[in-house]
Amino acid sequence: MLSEHYTITPDEMTEILARIQPHLPPYLTKINKGPFGGLLFEFAPFTGREAEPVRPSTRDDDLLRYVPEADDEAEHLLREKAARVLDRCFECAQEDWRNARYVADLRNIAQNAPALWTAYTDEAKSLETAYEYLRTPEAAAEWPSAVSRLIDAQGRAAATATAFDERAEAIADAHDRHVYADLGPIEALTRAGFPQAKEWHVVSASSYGSSYYSEWETHPPLAEQIRRLIEQQDNHLAKVRRLSGTG
């Protein structure tokens, strides 16, 4: 049994590379020495739309198929090492491919997320402005109109929050599907062409679509955040009306 860490001499590597050459993927561009005696494999860039790299079988290869250790110890060990090199090559290719597929999916899914996010942040600021205006002396002179503008701002903020949540849910689903990629969500979105994604409010996929959120849930989707905010504003206005005797 070959240990996890093993040494391949230069002569062995020359022989191994000659034997595995017919089985190497066409997109392999370079093999370099890595740290701690390992190997680094470089590949032509993946688009993420190719078929997943799959290590070919070498059972029918006279120079690579299994030879029992009892029959020829040296040949057995060389072929085991060759198998490890070929395994590692395709493992690295799969890692690069998974990252590329993740990025490609996000590029297709995110689409108009930047515009949706901008629309939401603009309306959220407008809502804040409309609500803060009610606290000014000027608002008293036009209270019904000021409250009406607040209601309009609440509706726009809620609508844009829902619109972004729909896109964010698709993005969160992609994050879940590509959980085995090496890239983190923000890095993957950045590579997909969305560096501003670090500002986006994207929660776990399981958090979307719920009809109820516990008050202990501190990181709900945007629509729930806006719903809570509107509820707080409405309760405050109701208390103002009650205590001031207006309305």
XYZ file of N, CA and C in Angstrom:
741
model
N 0.860 -1.195 0.000
C 0.000 0.000 0.000
C 0.891 1.239 0.000
N 0.618 2.176 -0.904
C 1.429 3.373 -1.008
C 0.974 4.383 0.037
N 1.909 4.947 0.787
C 1.553 5.909 1.822
C 1.074 7.211 1.189
N 0.429 8.052 2.010
C -0.104 9.316 1.519
C 1.014 10.218 1.011
N 2.156 10.189 1.683
C 3.312 10.985 1.276
C 4.397 10.038 0.758
N 4.799 10.257 -0.462
C 5.777 9.374 -1.053
C 6.742 10.192 -1.897
N 7.859 9.609 -2.216
C 8.904 10.290 -2.978
C 9.023 9.673 -4.355
N 9.123 10.532 -5.349
C 9.346 10.085 -6.724
C 10.672 10.673 -7.175
N 11.575 9.819 -7.549
C 12.885 10.285 -8.006
C 12.748 10.912 -9.393
N 13.718 11.738 -9.802
C 13.660 12.324 -11.152
C 13.554 11.273 -12.255
N 14.291 10.181 -12.104
C 14.214 9.132 -13.123
C 12.836 8.487 -13.141
N 12.276 8.284 -11.957
C 10.934 7.709 -11.897
C 9.919 8.654 -12.526
N 10.060 9.947 -12.269
C 9.114 10.907 -12.819
C 9.185 10.927 -14.338
N 10.386 10.841 -14.869
C 10.528 10.798 -16.326
C 9.795 9.598 -16.899
N 9.947 8.472 -16.245
C 9.282 7.253 -16.708
C 7.769 7.344 -16.527
N 7.355 7.881 -15.391
C 5.912 8.000 -15.117
C 5.247 8.917 -16.133
N 5.853 10.068 -16.408
C 5.257 11.005 -17.355
C 5.162 10.398 -18.749
N 6.155 9.593 -19.110
C 6.109 8.931 -20.415
C 4.962 7.934 -20.473
N 4.729 7.237 -19.360
C 3.676 6.217 -19.347
C 2.275 6.816 -19.308
N 2.117 7.902 -18.557
C 0.754 8.457 -18.414
C 0.409 9.461 -19.509
N 1.381 9.798 -20.359
C 1.164 10.802 -21.400
C -0.113 10.567 -22.209
N -0.392 9.340 -22.645
C -1.609 9.121 -23.453
C -2.905 9.387 -22.690
N -2.837 9.451 -21.353
C -4.038 9.598 -20.539
C -4.198 11.000 -19.948
N -3.238 11.860 -20.212
C -3.325 13.220 -19.685
C -4.374 14.014 -20.454
N -5.076 14.920 -19.787
C -6.117 15.693 -20.474
C -5.514 16.693 -21.449
N -6.197 16.969 -22.546
C -5.659 17.880 -23.567
C -5.514 19.309 -23.074
N -6.253 19.677 -22.009
C -6.193 21.043 -21.499
C -5.084 21.227 -20.469
N -4.318 20.175 -20.178
C -3.155 20.313 -19.296
C -2.060 21.060 -20.041
N -1.572 22.143 -19.451
C -0.559 22.954 -20.132
C 0.836 22.823 -19.522
N 0.891 22.486 -18.235
C 2.210 22.448 -17.599
C 2.146 21.654 -16.304
N 3.259 20.971 -16.008
C 3.424 20.299 -14.722
C 4.686 20.858 -14.087
N 4.562 21.417 -12.905
C 5.703 21.989 -12.200
C 5.891 21.320 -10.846
N 7.073 21.487 -10.311
C 7.315 21.029 -8.951
C 6.618 21.970 -7.980
N 5.927 21.398 -7.027
C 5.248 22.187 -6.033
C 6.002 22.185 -4.719
N 5.461 22.824 -3.690
C 6.113 22.830 -2.377
C 6.110 21.446 -1.753
N 7.109 21.206 -0.930
C 7.224 19.949 -0.186
C 7.290 18.732 -1.101
N 7.862 18.917 -2.299
C 8.048 17.797 -3.192
C 6.832 17.406 -3.987
N 5.754 18.187 -3.913
C 4.549 17.855 -4.651
C 4.601 18.330 -6.085
N 3.476 18.198 -6.772
C 3.381 18.606 -8.161
C 2.276 19.654 -8.317
N 2.499 20.584 -9.214
C 1.501 21.591 -9.548
C 1.095 21.401 -11.003
N -0.197 21.325 -11.241
C -0.712 21.133 -12.593
C -1.395 22.416 -13.047
N -1.053 22.854 -14.236
C -1.677 24.041 -14.800
C -2.509 23.637 -16.005
N -3.664 24.282 -16.143
C -4.587 23.938 -17.214
C -5.007 25.184 -17.979
N -5.402 24.976 -19.225
C -6.026 26.078 -19.959
C -7.297 26.470 -19.216
N -7.653 27.744 -19.241
C -8.828 28.174 -18.465
C -10.094 27.417 -18.854
N -10.825 26.996 -17.836
C -12.112 26.345 -18.072
C -13.196 27.422 -18.205
N -14.202 27.131 -19.004
C -15.359 28.030 -19.092
C -16.408 27.655 -18.055
N -16.349 26.431 -17.553
C -17.363 25.934 -16.636
C -18.505 25.252 -17.350
N -18.498 25.285 -18.667
C -19.560 24.649 -19.445
C -19.100 23.337 -20.078
N -17.832 23.005 -19.861
C -17.348 21.727 -20.367
C -17.875 20.592 -19.493
N -17.753 19.370 -20.010
C -18.067 18.203 -19.197
C -17.040 18.113 -18.074
N -17.453 17.601 -16.941
C -16.540 17.476 -15.803
C -15.362 16.578 -16.150
N -14.147 16.993 -15.823
C -12.980 16.139 -16.084
C -13.100 14.806 -15.341
N -12.864 13.732 -16.038
C -12.956 12.390 -15.454
C -11.676 11.632 -15.756
N -11.092 11.081 -14.733
C -9.855 10.314 -14.910
C -10.151 9.063 -15.739
N -9.379 8.843 -16.806
C -9.617 7.654 -17.636
C -9.099 6.385 -16.949
N -9.667 5.270 -17.318
C -9.202 3.991 -16.795
C -7.901 3.595 -17.482
N -7.023 2.986 -16.720
C -5.750 2.506 -17.293
C -5.652 0.984 -17.210
N -6.785 0.350 -17.017
C -6.775 -1.109 -16.856
C -6.265 -1.842 -18.089
N -6.487 -1.246 -19.250
C -6.065 -1.916 -20.492
C -4.716 -1.432 -20.990
N -4.055 -0.614 -20.188
C -2.735 -0.103 -20.569
C -1.675 -1.052 -20.018
N -0.915 -1.634 -20.903
C 0.096 -2.624 -20.485
C 1.152 -2.026 -19.570
N 1.348 -0.705 -19.633
C 2.389 -0.071 -18.824
C 1.854 0.519 -17.515
N 0.528 0.468 -17.316
C -0.043 1.091 -16.128
C -0.989 0.182 -15.345
N -1.488 -0.864 -15.966
C -2.446 -1.706 -15.251
C -1.781 -2.370 -14.049
N -2.588 -2.795 -13.124
C -2.110 -3.278 -11.831
C -1.195 -4.496 -11.965
N -0.091 -4.422 -11.223
C 0.842 -5.543 -11.097
C 0.988 -5.848 -9.605
N 0.694 -7.062 -9.170
C 0.812 -7.396 -7.742
C 2.229 -7.179 -7.225
N 2.308 -6.717 -6.009
C 3.622 -6.491 -5.401
C 4.436 -7.758 -5.325
N 3.768 -8.875 -5.109
C 4.478 -10.159 -4.994
C 5.122 -10.571 -6.306
N 4.540 -10.105 -7.428
C 5.097 -10.472 -8.734
C 6.304 -9.620 -9.102
N 6.230 -8.329 -8.795
C 7.332 -7.421 -9.146
C 7.207 -6.186 -8.270
N 7.947 -6.142 -7.186
C 7.813 -5.063 -6.212
C 8.114 -3.695 -6.813
N 9.200 -3.597 -7.575
C 9.598 -2.312 -8.147
C 8.550 -1.805 -9.147
N 8.090 -2.701 -10.000
C 7.099 -2.310 -11.007
C 5.764 -1.968 -10.353
N 5.413 -2.728 -9.323
C 4.188 -2.442 -8.580
C 4.237 -1.028 -7.998
N 5.345 -0.671 -7.368
C 5.473 0.634 -6.738
C 5.470 1.753 -7.781
N 6.160 1.546 -8.906
C 6.197 2.571 -9.947
C 4.801 2.840 -10.506
N 4.056 1.768 -10.710
C 2.701 1.944 -11.257
C 1.757 2.583 -10.244
N 1.961 2.278 -8.973
C 1.163 2.935 -7.938
C 1.452 4.435 -7.902
N 2.701 4.778 -8.035
C 3.077 6.191 -8.075
C 2.490 6.871 -9.315
N 2.535 6.185 -10.436
C 1.974 6.738 -11.670
C 0.472 6.975 -11.513
N -0.185 6.037 -10.859
C -1.622 6.186 -10.636
C -1.901 7.394 -9.754
N -1.053 7.614 -8.742
C -1.239 8.772 -7.861
C -1.053 10.080 -8.630
N -0.062 10.117 -9.492
C 0.178 11.331 -10.280
C -1.020 11.604 -11.185
N -1.528 10.563 -11.832
C -2.669 10.736 -12.720
C -3.922 11.124 -11.929
N -4.101 10.502 -10.777
C -5.228 10.867 -9.905
C -5.166 12.344 -9.543
N -3.982 12.774 -9.112
C -3.832 14.159 -8.652
C -4.054 15.143 -9.789
N -3.611 14.781 -10.994
C -3.813 15.647 -12.151
C -5.300 15.906 -12.361
N -6.105 14.855 -12.324
C -7.534 15.026 -12.574
C -8.252 15.617 -11.366
N -7.734 15.387 -10.183
C -8.306 16.051 -9.003
C -8.140 17.565 -9.131
N -6.954 17.995 -9.544
C -6.698 19.435 -9.725
C -7.559 20.001 -10.852
N -7.703 19.227 -11.928
C -8.542 19.680 -13.037
C -9.985 19.839 -12.575
N -10.468 18.894 -11.774
C -11.833 18.981 -11.258
C -12.011 20.192 -10.358
N -10.986 20.497 -9.556
C -11.063 21.670 -8.683
C -11.198 22.943 -9.518
N -10.367 23.076 -10.546
C -10.441 24.262 -11.411
C -11.776 24.320 -12.135
N -12.227 23.159 -12.610
C -13.499 23.106 -13.339
C -14.670 23.469 -12.436
N -14.679 22.976 -11.202
C -15.764 23.302 -10.276
C -15.818 24.802 -10.008
N -14.645 25.413 -9.844
C -14.609 26.862 -9.641
C -15.158 27.605 -10.855
N -14.738 27.149 -12.045
C -15.191 27.806 -13.275
C -16.691 27.629 -13.470
N -17.204 26.464 -13.123
C -18.645 26.217 -13.267
C -19.440 27.100 -12.290
N -18.936 27.241 -11.102
C -19.551 28.101 -10.089
C -19.633 29.534 -10.606
N -18.515 30.027 -11.114
C -18.459 31.394 -11.633
C -19.397 31.559 -12.829
N -19.401 30.573 -13.730
C -20.254 30.655 -14.916
C -21.728 30.688 -14.526
N -22.112 29.878 -13.553
C -23.502 29.876 -13.105
C -23.887 31.218 -12.488
N -23.004 31.770 -11.664
C -23.300 33.062 -11.043
C -23.377 34.179 -12.080
N -22.523 34.104 -13.079
C -22.556 35.133 -14.140
C -23.916 35.106 -14.844
N -24.461 33.921 -15.022
C -25.751 33.779 -15.683
C -26.914 34.142 -14.757
N -26.761 33.827 -13.466
C -27.856 33.996 -12.510
C -27.954 35.438 -12.001
N -26.812 36.051 -11.676
C -26.839 37.378 -11.043
C -27.448 38.435 -11.960
N -27.090 38.383 -13.237
C -27.688 39.245 -14.251
C -27.873 40.695 -13.783
N -29.126 41.067 -13.487
C -29.430 42.470 -13.161
C -29.410 42.738 -11.664
N -28.740 41.888 -10.901
C -28.671 42.098 -9.449
C -28.118 43.477 -9.083
N -27.088 43.986 -9.768
C -26.603 45.329 -9.404
C -27.686 46.403 -9.524
N -28.469 46.353 -10.601
C -29.532 47.345 -10.779
C -30.620 47.174 -9.720
N -30.945 45.927 -9.403
C -31.966 45.669 -8.387
C -31.504 46.152 -7.016
N -30.221 45.942 -6.731
C -29.679 46.386 -5.449
C -29.678 47.912 -5.365
N -29.281 48.575 -6.444
C -29.271 50.034 -6.463
C -30.682 50.582 -6.277
N -31.657 49.964 -6.945
C -33.043 50.403 -6.800
C -33.501 50.262 -5.353
N -33.119 49.146 -4.725
C -33.513 48.953 -3.325
C -32.852 49.978 -2.413
N -31.548 50.170 -2.535
C -30.851 51.095 -1.632
C -31.359 52.526 -1.817
N -31.686 52.892 -3.059
C -32.242 54.224 -3.297
C -33.585 54.388 -2.587
N -34.442 53.380 -2.712
C -35.763 53.466 -2.084
C -35.674 53.360 -0.565
N -34.717 52.598 -0.070
C -34.535 52.507 1.381
C -34.113 53.858 1.950
N -33.249 54.564 1.214
C -32.846 55.908 1.654
C -34.026 56.878 1.587
N -34.838 56.745 0.538
C -36.012 57.611 0.412
C -36.982 57.360 1.551
N -37.122 56.107 1.941
C -38.003 55.774 3.058
C -37.485 56.385 4.354
N -36.195 56.288 4.566
C -35.605 56.882 5.767
C -35.826 58.386 5.790
N -35.639 59.012 4.633
C -35.825 60.460 4.541
C -37.271 60.856 4.823
N -38.213 60.102 4.244
C -39.635 60.418 4.433
C -40.042 60.252 5.889
N -39.487 59.255 6.543
C -39.841 59.020 7.943
C -39.216 60.074 8.849
N -37.970 60.425 8.604
C -37.313 61.439 9.426
C -37.966 62.803 9.252
N -38.515 63.058 8.062
C -39.158 64.349 7.823
C -40.355 64.547 8.760
N -41.029 63.447 9.112
C -42.195 63.556 9.991
C -41.830 64.093 11.373
N -40.577 64.033 11.729
C -40.130 64.521 13.038
C -39.799 66.013 13.023
N -39.891 66.637 11.871
C -39.533 68.054 11.759
C -40.759 68.945 11.959
N -40.555 70.177 12.390
C -41.686 71.109 12.550
C -42.413 71.353 11.238
N -41.690 71.321 10.140
C -42.307 71.586 8.840
C -43.382 70.551 8.504
N -43.189 69.318 8.989
C -44.140 68.265 8.662
C -45.514 68.527 9.251
N -45.548 69.221 10.383
C -46.835 69.481 11.045
C -47.776 70.270 10.160
N -47.217 71.130 9.320
C -48.041 71.974 8.461
C -48.658 71.203 7.306
N -48.119 70.065 7.015
C -48.645 69.258 5.903
C -48.683 67.779 6.304
N -49.136 67.528 7.493
C -49.056 66.177 8.055
C -49.694 65.111 7.159
N -50.907 65.258 6.700
C -51.488 64.207 5.857
C -50.653 63.915 4.610
N -50.189 64.981 3.980
C -49.376 64.791 2.774
C -48.054 64.107 3.100
N -47.448 64.500 4.212
C -46.171 63.904 4.608
C -46.341 62.423 4.921
N -47.427 62.080 5.614
C -47.691 60.673 5.918
C -47.990 59.904 4.633
N -48.704 60.527 3.727
C -48.998 59.877 2.455
C -47.717 59.569 1.681
N -46.775 60.510 1.706
C -45.497 60.277 1.024
C -44.739 59.144 1.697
N -44.839 59.053 3.019
C -44.202 57.952 3.730
C -44.801 56.619 3.282
N -46.110 56.568 3.176
C -46.769 55.331 2.758
C -46.311 54.930 1.354
N -46.204 55.902 0.478
C -45.706 55.617 -0.880
C -44.274 55.082 -0.831
N -43.440 55.702 0.003
C -42.043 55.272 0.131
C -41.964 53.864 0.712
N -42.843 53.558 1.652
C -42.877 52.210 2.211
C -43.187 51.183 1.128
N -44.160 51.493 0.292
C -44.533 50.569 -0.777
C -43.408 50.346 -1.771
N -42.722 51.425 -2.135
C -41.610 51.280 -3.090
C -40.464 50.496 -2.478
N -40.153 50.772 -1.219
C -39.067 50.038 -0.556
C -39.400 48.555 -0.452
N -40.639 48.244 -0.119
C -41.044 46.843 -0.010
C -40.959 46.147 -1.363
N -41.390 46.835 -2.412
C -41.378 46.242 -3.751
C -39.951 45.979 -4.229
N -39.062 46.943 -4.018
C -37.676 46.753 -4.483
C -36.946 45.724 -3.625
N -37.307 45.624 -2.355
C -36.715 44.594 -1.497
C -37.120 43.204 -1.976
N -38.381 43.050 -2.322
C -38.868 41.763 -2.837
C -38.203 41.410 -4.156
N -38.041 42.409 -5.016
C -37.406 42.169 -6.318
C -35.970 41.707 -6.142
N -35.236 42.356 -5.235
C -33.857 41.919 -5.024
C -33.819 40.538 -4.374
N -34.731 40.281 -3.442
C -34.764 38.965 -2.781
C -34.939 37.833 -3.793
N -35.732 38.068 -4.819
C -35.942 37.028 -5.826
C -34.632 36.684 -6.518
N -33.860 37.697 -6.840
C -32.553 37.451 -7.463
C -31.578 36.864 -6.446
N -31.625 37.364 -5.229
C -30.717 36.882 -4.184
C -30.978 35.416 -3.858
N -32.234 35.001 -3.913
C -32.544 33.598 -3.637
C -31.898 32.689 -4.684
N -31.938 33.106 -5.944
C -31.291 32.324 -7.002
C -29.784 32.270 -6.792
N -29.210 33.371 -6.352
C -27.772 33.404 -6.065
C -27.449 32.486 -4.895
N -28.273 32.527 -3.851
C -28.053 31.660 -2.687
C -28.178 30.199 -3.063
N -29.118 29.876 -3.946
C -29.244 28.494 -4.425
C -27.973 28.052 -5.130
N -27.381 28.948 -5.911
C -26.129 28.627 -6.607
C -25.006 28.379 -5.606
N -24.958 29.187 -4.559
C -23.943 28.972 -3.531
C -24.083 27.575 -2.927
N -25.306 27.153 -2.689
C -25.534 25.826 -2.115
C -25.135 24.715 -3.082
N -25.462 24.898 -4.348
C -25.137 23.865 -5.340
C -23.634 23.707 -5.518
N -22.907 24.791 -5.327
C -21.462 24.761 -5.576
C -20.675 24.793 -4.267
N -21.226 24.187 -3.247
C -20.594 24.215 -1.928
C -19.227 23.540 -1.936
N -18.991 22.642 -2.896
C -17.712 21.938 -2.934
C -16.651 22.661 -3.765
N -16.998 23.808 -4.319
C -15.987 24.602 -5.016
C -15.041 25.222 -3.996
N -13.832 25.532 -4.429
C -12.844 26.129 -3.528
C -13.140 27.601 -3.265
N -13.858 28.244 -4.161
C -14.113 29.677 -4.040
C -15.188 29.962 -2.999
N -14.998 31.053 -2.270
C -16.046 31.539 -1.395
C -17.066 32.316 -2.208
N -18.255 32.561 -1.657
C -19.312 33.247 -2.401
C -18.904 34.606 -2.962
N -18.244 35.439 -2.156
C -17.884 36.769 -2.635
C -16.810 36.695 -3.716
N -15.833 35.815 -3.527
C -14.795 35.684 -4.555
C -15.386 35.171 -5.855
N -16.306 34.217 -5.757
C -16.937 33.674 -6.962
C -17.740 34.750 -7.686
N -18.492 35.555 -6.942
C -19.260 36.636 -7.555
C -18.348 37.698 -8.159
N -17.233 37.956 -7.492
C -16.275 38.928 -8.034
C -15.706 38.439 -9.355
N -15.338 37.166 -9.399
C -14.822 36.597 -10.650
C -15.885 36.591 -11.745
N -17.140 36.499 -11.336
C -18.238 36.493 -12.306
C -18.524 37.890 -12.844
N -17.849 38.889 -12.280
C -18.027 40.247 -12.775
C -18.858 41.138 -11.878
N -19.027 40.721 -10.603
C -19.844 41.499 -9.679
C -19.064 41.816 -8.401
N -18.038 42.674 -8.500
C -17.243 43.006 -7.311
C -18.052 43.709 -6.233
N -19.151 44.352 -6.630
C -19.992 45.052 -5.655
C -20.822 44.096 -4.820
N -20.732 42.801 -5.095
C -21.553 41.810 -4.384
C -21.288 41.770 -2.886
N -20.125 42.253 -2.471
C -19.820 42.263 -1.032
C -20.784 43.151 -0.261
N -21.469 44.054 -0.964
C -22.436 44.938 -0.318
C -23.849 44.344 -0.319
N -24.079 43.323 -1.122
C -25.421 42.787 -1.277
C -25.868 42.026 -0.033
N -27.162 42.007 0.172
C -27.745 41.264 1.287
C -28.296 39.952 0.730
N -27.467 38.918 0.814
C -27.860 37.583 0.355
C -27.758 36.642 1.546
N -28.881 36.069 1.944
C -28.896 35.171 3.100
C -28.904 33.729 2.606
N -28.971 32.786 3.519
C -28.976 31.381 3.121
C -30.234 31.067 2.321
N -30.114 30.140 1.391
C -31.234 29.815 0.505
C -32.462 29.372 1.286
N -32.248 28.683 2.389
C -33.364 28.165 3.180
C -34.168 29.274 3.863
N -33.605 30.481 3.931
C -34.294 31.590 4.601
C -35.327 32.269 3.716
N -35.248 32.008 2.396
C -36.194 32.650 1.487
C -37.488 31.840 1.389
N -38.565 32.550 1.113
C -39.842 31.880 0.876
C -40.615 31.507 2.118
N -40.115 31.841 3.284
C -40.829 31.516 4.513
C -41.977 32.498 4.728
N -43.071 32.002 5.291
C -44.212 32.868 5.588
C -44.126 33.458 6.989
N -43.139 33.001 7.748
C -42.992 33.506 9.120
C -41.518 33.507 9.492
N -41.101 34.580 10.133
C -39.740 34.702 10.632
C -39.796 35.038 12.113
N -39.094 34.271 12.908
C -39.054 34.526 14.337
C -38.424 35.884 14.605
N -38.863 36.521 15.667
C -38.272 37.811 16.028
C -36.806 37.654 16.411
N -36.390 36.418 16.678
C -34.994 36.165 17.028
C -34.121 36.027 15.783
N -34.766 35.944 14.634
C -34.021 35.853 13.379
C -33.461 37.231 13.057
N -32.133 37.356 13.183
C -31.507 38.678 13.022
C -30.991 38.938 11.613
N -31.081 37.941 10.751
C -30.520 38.115 9.405
C -31.504 37.581 8.353
N -32.746 38.115 8.358
C -33.741 37.639 7.397
C -33.553 38.297 6.030
N -34.298 37.866 5.024
C -34.246 38.518 3.714
C -34.650 39.990 3.797
N -34.361 40.731 2.749
C -34.652 42.164 2.735
C -36.131 42.464 2.934
N -36.986 41.698 2.274
C -38.420 41.978 2.369
C -38.899 41.897 3.805
N -38.366 40.946 4.571
C -38.747 40.832 5.972
C -38.175 41.994 6.775
N -36.978 42.406 6.449
C -36.400 43.557 7.143
C -37.254 44.809 6.922
N -37.675 45.020 5.682
C -38.508 46.176 5.383
C -39.873 46.041 6.047
N -40.422 44.841 6.064
C -41.715 44.641 6.734
C -41.625 45.025 8.205
N -40.547 44.600 8.851
C -40.354 44.951 10.265
C -40.212 46.452 10.441
N -39.470 47.066 9.544
C -39.261 48.509 9.637
C -40.580 49.262 9.466
N -41.370 48.853 8.480
C -42.664 49.505 8.241
C -43.580 49.311 9.445
N -43.549 48.138 10.026
C -44.370 47.880 11.209
C -43.968 48.809 12.355
N -42.671 48.983 12.547
C -42.193 49.885 13.593
C -42.639 51.315 13.315
N -42.520 51.728 12.061
C -42.934 53.085 11.702
C -44.431 53.281 11.924
N -45.230 52.310 11.488
C -46.685 52.418 11.640
C -47.088 52.451 13.115
N -46.432 51.622 13.927
C -46.737 51.613 15.362
C -46.379 52.950 16.008
N -45.263 53.504 15.566
C -44.849 54.803 16.114
C -45.849 55.893 15.729
N -46.266 55.881 14.470
C -47.219 56.895 14.025
C -48.568 56.742 14.738
N -48.964 55.491 14.962
C -50.219 55.253 15.682
C -50.134 55.801 17.106
N -48.975 55.643 17.734
C -48.795 56.157 19.092
C -48.779 57.682 19.093
N -48.167 58.268 18.073
C -48.164 59.728 17.951
C -49.591 60.244 17.842
N -50.383 59.602 16.983
C -51.774 60.036 16.820
C -52.551 59.901 18.143
N -52.323 58.800 18.838
C -53.061 58.564 20.097
C -52.682 59.588 21.150
N -51.390 59.820 21.317
C -50.943 60.713 22.390
C -51.146 62.185 22.056
N -51.141 62.495 20.762
C -51.319 63.899 20.366
C -52.778 64.248 20.127
N -53.631 63.246 20.074
C -55.038 63.495 19.842
C -55.377 63.844 18.438
N -54.461 63.578 17.511
C -54.714 63.845 16.094
C -55.242 62.594 15.421
N -55.913 62.752 14.303
C -56.407 61.618 13.521
C -57.540 60.920 14.201
